[in-house]
Amino acid sequence: MLDTGKLAEAMGDLDEDTLVEMLHAVIREGGAEAPAAMEACQRGMDKVGALFEEGEYFVGDLIYAGELMTEAADILKEALIADAGDGNTKTKMILCTVKDDLHDIGKNIVKAMLEAGGFEVIDLGIDVPAEKIISTAREENIKIVALSGVLTLAVDSMKNTVDAIKAAGMDDVKVIIGGAPVNADVCAHVGADEWAYSPQKTVQTCRAWAAGM
Ligand code: B12
């Protein structure tokens, strides 16, 4: 039985040995607790953020925490996607972090999950302006765009991006948004088609869209 408190603490304390050992145990035991393990790691990241705010951790610690989170997602990836179902979709889609936001750990985790879920992901990177998304979507005939953002100000960038996609007349393009500041209210404000926190829900949503296209 996974001790999610201990796992979250290991992530928050940047204790790689304990973290990796516990995650491998989740996989050895069949992977059923992978979603709970992912949530626990996320809670640990919240503690990292809080300690950063308190001046206890520095930027180097944030970067190391990001590497640990990426390692955690890598270990759990297969089990998380198994949890999301087993579609055979090979749809191309765009994923990026929106303008003015340089965070990409969450985006990269979502990318790994989408690829494991059968999508061909065009990753435009970080700090991506709406124009770049629109021109790529046109060139590649993309119908699904996933926007990531972690900063509060990313919400404005997401709204500007969705407005620009609509203004470009691309009404058949579906947009899913995600990241720390995103919730149902933010989704409504931004005008996106859907939002998600968990990578599993992201894969499920995009699979449902791809199936109907
Ligand atoms: C690591 C980190 C950094 C690293 C980023 C490294 C990297 N390569 O990304 C570095 C050190 C570079 C950094 C820089 C900064 N950071 Co920073 N950072 C963090 C930290 C600790 C973790 C973020 C993270 O990676 N979380 C883990 C990932 C896995 O979670 P996630 O992004 O939410 O993603 C998950 C879901 O949201 C979802 N998801 C993500 N994207 C998408 C997309 C879609 C489409 C979907 C459906 C789902 C989805 O799936 C993911 C997996 O579950 C947070 C604190 C926190 N608790 O979040 C602060 C934090 C985000 N940073 C913060 C700040 C202030 C900054 C800086 C301005 C600091 C500075 N003074 O320079 C700069 C920002 C520069 C910029 N313009 O972007 C603040 C933001 C405050 C705010 N509300 O705006 C936070 C909250 C810390 C704090 N408490 O002060 N940071």
Tab-separated table of C-alpha atoms and ligand atoms in Angstrom:
chain	number	residue	atom	x	y	z
A	1	MET	CA	0.000	0.000	0.000
A	2	LEU	CA	1.465	3.340	-1.094
A	3	ASP	CA	2.175	5.886	1.649
A	4	THR	CA	1.220	9.002	-0.339
A	5	GLY	CA	2.193	11.319	2.540
A	6	LYS	CA	5.711	9.894	2.620
A	7	LEU	CA	5.972	10.151	-1.176
A	8	ALA	CA	4.843	13.803	-1.181
A	9	GLU	CA	7.354	14.497	1.587
A	10	ALA	CA	10.177	12.837	-0.375
A	11	MET	CA	9.354	15.065	-3.376
A	12	GLY	CA	9.131	18.179	-1.200
A	13	ASP	CA	12.439	17.321	0.506
A	14	LEU	CA	14.079	16.616	-2.887
A	15	ASP	CA	14.969	13.149	-1.579
A	16	GLU	CA	15.621	11.373	-4.890
A	17	ASP	CA	16.532	7.965	-3.421
A	18	THR	CA	13.290	7.580	-1.454
A	19	LEU	CA	11.205	9.026	-4.300
A	20	VAL	CA	12.577	6.697	-6.986
A	21	GLU	CA	12.447	3.657	-4.703
A	22	MET	CA	8.776	4.295	-3.827
A	23	LEU	CA	7.780	4.884	-7.477
A	24	HIS	CA	9.480	1.676	-8.639
A	25	ALA	CA	7.571	-0.143	-5.886
A	26	VAL	CA	4.296	1.240	-7.328
A	27	ILE	CA	5.224	-0.207	-10.747
A	28	ARG	CA	6.411	-3.532	-9.273
A	29	GLU	CA	3.037	-3.847	-7.546
A	30	GLY	CA	1.172	-3.540	-10.860
A	31	GLY	CA	0.832	0.250	-11.269
A	32	ALA	CA	-2.740	0.610	-9.946
A	33	GLU	CA	-1.567	3.313	-7.546
A	34	ALA	CA	0.232	5.318	-10.257
A	35	PRO	CA	-2.428	8.102	-10.406
A	36	ALA	CA	-2.284	8.485	-6.602
A	37	ALA	CA	1.526	8.539	-6.773
A	38	MET	CA	1.440	11.273	-9.438
A	39	GLU	CA	-0.893	13.370	-7.269
A	40	ALA	CA	1.402	12.893	-4.272
A	41	CYS	CA	4.407	14.086	-6.323
A	42	GLN	CA	2.364	17.115	-7.350
A	43	ARG	CA	1.624	17.888	-3.685
A	44	GLY	CA	5.360	17.619	-3.041
A	45	MET	CA	5.936	20.171	-5.802
A	46	ASP	CA	3.494	22.511	-4.036
A	47	LYS	CA	5.687	22.246	-0.936
A	48	VAL	CA	8.743	23.038	-3.080
A	49	GLY	CA	6.931	26.144	-4.360
A	50	ALA	CA	5.997	27.178	-0.810
A	51	LEU	CA	9.577	26.723	0.443
A	52	PHE	CA	10.779	28.795	-2.527
A	53	GLU	CA	8.367	31.567	-1.554
A	54	GLU	CA	9.605	31.415	2.045
A	55	GLY	CA	13.189	31.832	0.853
A	56	GLU	CA	14.149	28.344	2.046
A	57	TYR	CA	14.696	26.997	-1.482
A	58	PHE	CA	16.429	28.783	-4.355
A	59	VAL	CA	16.051	28.674	-8.144
A	60	GLY	CA	18.535	25.784	-8.333
A	61	ASP	CA	16.242	23.779	-6.038
A	62	LEU	CA	13.266	24.524	-8.315
A	63	ILE	CA	15.206	23.273	-11.327
A	64	TYR	CA	16.252	20.114	-9.468
A	65	ALA	CA	12.641	19.601	-8.320
A	66	GLY	CA	11.585	19.834	-11.955
A	67	GLU	CA	14.099	17.167	-12.932
A	68	LEU	CA	12.803	14.904	-10.156
A	69	MET	CA	9.206	15.457	-11.302
A	70	THR	CA	10.152	14.572	-14.882
A	71	GLU	CA	11.917	11.423	-13.631
A	72	ALA	CA	8.817	10.521	-11.595
A	73	ALA	CA	6.526	10.930	-14.611
A	74	ASP	CA	8.871	8.822	-16.695
A	75	ILE	CA	8.678	5.945	-14.219
A	76	LEU	CA	4.871	6.188	-13.928
A	77	LYS	CA	4.101	6.974	-17.587
A	78	GLU	CA	3.112	3.548	-18.876
A	79	ALA	CA	0.944	2.787	-15.841
A	80	LEU	CA	-0.793	6.181	-16.093
A	81	ILE	CA	-1.642	5.752	-19.744
A	82	ALA	CA	-2.817	2.183	-19.220
A	83	ASP	CA	-5.210	3.781	-16.764
A	84	ALA	CA	-6.477	6.154	-19.478
A	85	GLY	CA	-7.484	3.417	-21.939
A	86	ASP	CA	-5.903	1.979	-25.084
A	87	GLY	CA	-6.916	3.899	-28.210
A	88	ASN	CA	-4.989	3.700	-31.487
A	89	THR	CA	-5.312	7.358	-32.524
A	90	LYS	CA	-2.441	8.870	-34.508
A	91	THR	CA	-3.674	12.431	-34.708
A	92	LYS	CA	-1.219	15.322	-34.992
A	93	MET	CA	-1.657	18.096	-32.445
A	94	ILE	CA	0.124	21.179	-31.127
A	95	LEU	CA	1.335	21.595	-27.535
A	96	CYS	CA	3.203	24.543	-26.062
A	97	THR	CA	3.646	26.834	-23.086
A	98	VAL	CA	1.963	30.167	-23.761
A	99	LYS	CA	3.616	33.553	-24.270
A	100	ASP	CA	5.598	35.018	-21.344
A	101	ASP	CA	5.673	31.719	-19.444
A	102	LEU	CA	8.923	29.745	-19.416
A	103	HIS	CA	7.796	26.752	-17.321
A	104	ASP	CA	7.827	23.494	-19.239
A	105	ILE	CA	7.978	20.608	-16.774
A	106	GLY	CA	4.199	20.079	-16.780
A	107	LYS	CA	4.072	20.543	-20.551
A	108	ASN	CA	6.763	17.920	-21.045
A	109	ILE	CA	4.922	15.457	-18.818
A	110	VAL	CA	1.699	16.041	-20.772
A	111	LYS	CA	3.653	15.602	-24.022
A	112	ALA	CA	5.093	12.267	-22.876
A	113	MET	CA	1.611	11.093	-21.899
A	114	LEU	CA	0.041	12.205	-25.194
A	115	GLU	CA	2.781	10.459	-27.176
A	116	ALA	CA	2.367	7.322	-25.098
A	117	GLY	CA	-1.372	7.691	-25.800
A	118	GLY	CA	-0.754	7.570	-29.576
A	119	PHE	CA	-0.643	11.259	-30.604
A	120	GLU	CA	1.976	12.902	-32.782
A	121	VAL	CA	2.771	16.023	-30.771
A	122	ILE	CA	4.246	19.125	-32.396
A	123	ASP	CA	5.922	20.741	-29.387
A	124	LEU	CA	6.392	24.460	-30.072
A	125	GLY	CA	8.262	24.958	-26.783
A	126	ILE	CA	7.888	27.792	-24.281
A	127	ASP	CA	6.907	31.492	-24.486
A	128	VAL	CA	4.997	30.830	-27.710
A	129	PRO	CA	3.024	33.698	-29.311
A	130	ALA	CA	-0.434	33.059	-30.786
A	131	GLU	CA	0.790	33.844	-34.314
A	132	LYS	CA	3.239	30.913	-34.195
A	133	ILE	CA	0.464	28.545	-33.088
A	134	ILE	CA	-1.896	29.772	-35.815
A	135	SER	CA	0.688	29.530	-38.609
A	136	THR	CA	1.755	26.018	-37.545
A	137	ALA	CA	-1.870	24.874	-37.247
A	138	ARG	CA	-2.526	26.114	-40.790
A	139	GLU	CA	0.628	24.548	-42.269
A	140	GLU	CA	0.090	21.190	-40.579
A	141	ASN	CA	-3.732	21.168	-40.729
A	142	ILE	CA	-3.933	20.794	-36.936
A	143	LYS	CA	-7.328	20.546	-35.257
A	144	ILE	CA	-6.237	20.133	-31.616
A	145	VAL	CA	-4.179	22.697	-29.689
A	146	ALA	CA	-3.069	22.166	-26.073
A	147	LEU	CA	-1.872	25.196	-24.120
A	148	SER	CA	0.137	24.992	-20.908
A	149	GLY	CA	0.823	27.760	-18.401
A	150	VAL	CA	1.920	27.901	-14.782
A	151	LEU	CA	2.144	31.612	-14.008
A	152	THR	CA	-1.012	33.564	-13.138
A	153	LEU	CA	-0.274	35.834	-16.091
A	154	ALA	CA	-0.404	32.788	-18.373
A	155	VAL	CA	-4.201	33.029	-18.137
A	156	ASP	CA	-4.113	36.312	-20.095
A	157	SER	CA	-1.808	34.760	-22.683
A	158	MET	CA	-4.171	31.788	-23.016
A	159	LYS	CA	-7.132	34.110	-23.530
A	160	ASN	CA	-5.225	36.148	-26.127
A	161	THR	CA	-4.262	32.925	-27.909
A	162	VAL	CA	-7.824	31.570	-27.995
A	163	ASP	CA	-9.149	34.974	-29.134
A	164	ALA	CA	-6.558	35.035	-31.927
A	165	ILE	CA	-7.445	31.496	-33.050
A	166	LYS	CA	-11.129	32.497	-33.203
A	167	ALA	CA	-10.333	35.767	-34.974
A	168	ALA	CA	-8.385	33.762	-37.560
A	169	GLY	CA	-11.634	31.931	-38.355
A	170	MET	CA	-10.339	28.560	-37.162
A	171	ASP	CA	-13.611	27.497	-35.545
A	172	ASP	CA	-12.913	23.803	-36.133
A	173	VAL	CA	-9.791	23.889	-33.930
A	174	LYS	CA	-10.338	22.520	-30.418
A	175	VAL	CA	-8.311	24.034	-27.587
A	176	ILE	CA	-7.518	22.352	-24.275
A	177	ILE	CA	-5.726	24.303	-21.542
A	178	GLY	CA	-3.914	23.171	-18.412
A	179	GLY	CA	-1.443	24.181	-15.719
A	180	ALA	CA	-1.503	25.339	-12.120
A	181	PRO	CA	-3.803	28.413	-12.472
A	182	VAL	CA	-6.336	26.626	-14.702
A	183	ASN	CA	-9.783	25.530	-13.502
A	184	ALA	CA	-13.347	25.516	-14.881
A	185	ASP	CA	-13.804	29.273	-14.311
A	186	VAL	CA	-10.505	30.059	-16.030
A	187	CYS	CA	-11.499	27.782	-18.912
A	188	ALA	CA	-14.782	29.705	-19.342
A	189	HIS	CA	-12.970	33.050	-19.129
A	190	VAL	CA	-10.341	31.978	-21.660
A	191	GLY	CA	-12.972	30.531	-24.003
A	192	ALA	CA	-11.148	27.196	-24.391
A	193	ASP	CA	-13.115	24.032	-25.240
A	194	GLU	CA	-11.821	22.035	-22.280
A	195	TRP	CA	-9.343	22.094	-19.419
A	196	ALA	CA	-7.572	19.377	-17.485
A	197	TYR	CA	-5.256	18.973	-14.574
A	198	SER	CA	-4.361	15.322	-14.871
A	199	PRO	CA	-2.467	14.123	-17.945
A	200	GLN	CA	-4.824	11.117	-18.070
A	201	LYS	CA	-7.857	13.381	-18.560
A	202	THR	CA	-5.901	15.304	-21.201
A	203	VAL	CA	-5.292	12.112	-23.166
A	204	GLN	CA	-8.926	11.012	-22.777
A	205	THR	CA	-10.265	14.391	-23.965
A	206	CYS	CA	-7.954	14.556	-26.977
A	207	ARG	CA	-8.783	10.946	-27.896
A	208	ALA	CA	-12.504	11.735	-27.807
A	209	TRP	CA	-11.956	14.779	-30.048
A	210	ALA	CA	-9.728	12.862	-32.466
A	211	ALA	CA	-12.313	10.086	-32.730
A	212	GLY	CA	-14.954	12.613	-33.814
A	213	MET	CA	-12.758	14.376	-36.415
B	1	B12	C1	10.034	24.381	-11.277
B	1	B12	C2	9.580	25.822	-11.168
B	1	B12	C3	10.323	26.789	-11.860
B	1	B12	C4	11.492	26.439	-12.799
B	1	B12	C5	10.887	25.996	-14.129
B	1	B12	C6	11.753	24.976	-14.832
B	1	B12	C7	11.065	24.469	-16.047
B	1	B12	N1	11.878	23.973	-16.950
B	1	B12	O1	9.851	24.495	-16.179
B	1	B12	C8	12.220	27.809	-12.910
B	1	B12	C9	13.293	27.868	-11.848
B	1	B12	C10	12.880	28.106	-14.253
B	1	B12	C11	11.104	28.767	-12.560
B	1	B12	C12	11.118	30.088	-12.921
B	1	B12	C13	10.203	31.006	-12.451
B	1	B12	N2	9.208	30.793	-11.587
B	1	B12	CO1	8.634	29.025	-11.089
B	1	B12	N3	8.103	27.467	-10.264
B	1	B12	C14	8.442	26.194	-10.364
B	1	B12	C15	7.581	25.293	-9.428
B	1	B12	C16	8.377	24.935	-8.171
B	1	B12	C17	7.087	24.018	-10.032
B	1	B12	C18	6.342	24.154	-11.356
B	1	B12	C19	6.202	22.775	-11.911
B	1	B12	O2	6.967	22.366	-12.780
B	1	B12	N4	5.295	22.000	-11.309
B	1	B12	C20	5.176	20.564	-11.628
B	1	B12	C21	4.366	20.382	-12.894
B	1	B12	C22	4.339	18.887	-13.246
B	1	B12	O3	3.062	20.817	-12.597
B	1	B12	P1	2.177	21.670	-13.621
B	1	B12	O4	3.017	22.578	-14.430
B	1	B12	O5	1.037	22.235	-12.869
B	1	B12	O6	1.671	20.551	-14.650
B	1	B12	C23	0.725	19.552	-14.322
B	1	B12	C24	-0.731	19.977	-14.549
B	1	B12	O7	-0.961	21.344	-14.324
B	1	B12	C25	-1.026	19.540	-15.949
B	1	B12	N5	-0.677	20.400	-17.076
B	1	B12	C26	0.392	21.170	-17.278
B	1	B12	N6	0.377	21.718	-18.473
B	1	B12	C27	-0.733	21.285	-19.093
B	1	B12	C28	-1.221	21.550	-20.361
B	1	B12	C29	-2.431	20.996	-20.748
B	1	B12	C30	-2.946	21.281	-22.101
B	1	B12	C31	-3.141	20.179	-19.844
B	1	B12	C32	-4.444	19.662	-20.241
B	1	B12	C33	-2.631	19.892	-18.570
B	1	B12	C34	-1.434	20.454	-18.210
B	1	B12	O8	-0.269	18.356	-16.085
B	1	B12	C35	0.935	18.433	-15.322
B	1	B12	C36	1.172	17.082	-14.702
B	1	B12	O9	0.210	16.784	-13.727
B	1	B12	C37	6.368	26.235	-9.119
B	1	B12	C38	5.649	25.996	-7.790
B	1	B12	C39	4.474	25.035	-7.922
B	1	B12	N7	4.098	24.464	-6.830
B	1	B12	O10	3.933	24.830	-8.974
B	1	B12	C40	7.007	27.602	-9.235
B	1	B12	C41	6.156	28.837	-9.663
B	1	B12	C42	5.209	28.422	-10.746
B	1	B12	N8	7.130	29.770	-10.187
B	1	B12	C43	6.855	30.969	-9.851
B	1	B12	C44	7.636	32.098	-10.219
B	1	B12	C45	7.229	33.414	-9.609
B	1	B12	C46	8.705	31.959	-11.096
B	1	B12	C47	9.612	33.082	-11.609
B	1	B12	C48	8.910	34.393	-11.974
B	1	B12	C49	10.703	33.269	-10.556
B	1	B12	C50	11.629	34.424	-10.743
B	1	B12	N9	11.498	35.335	-9.808
B	1	B12	O11	12.362	34.463	-11.687
B	1	B12	C51	10.234	32.430	-12.856
B	1	B12	C52	9.268	32.597	-14.059
B	1	B12	C53	9.885	32.939	-15.339
B	1	B12	C54	8.807	32.871	-16.421
B	1	B12	N10	8.593	33.980	-17.126
B	1	B12	O12	8.149	31.862	-16.636
B	1	B12	C55	5.569	31.073	-9.038
B	1	B12	C56	4.396	31.560	-9.894
B	1	B12	C57	3.534	32.563	-9.180
B	1	B12	C58	2.340	32.887	-9.990
B	1	B12	N11	1.193	32.571	-9.429
B	1	B12	O13	2.386	33.395	-11.068
B	1	B12	C59	5.456	29.610	-8.479
B	1	B12	C60	4.002	29.177	-8.205
B	1	B12	C61	6.326	29.530	-7.199
B	1	B12	C62	5.858	30.409	-6.082
B	1	B12	N12	5.043	29.876	-5.189
B	1	B12	O14	6.220	31.531	-6.013
B	1	B12	N13	10.148	28.159	-11.861
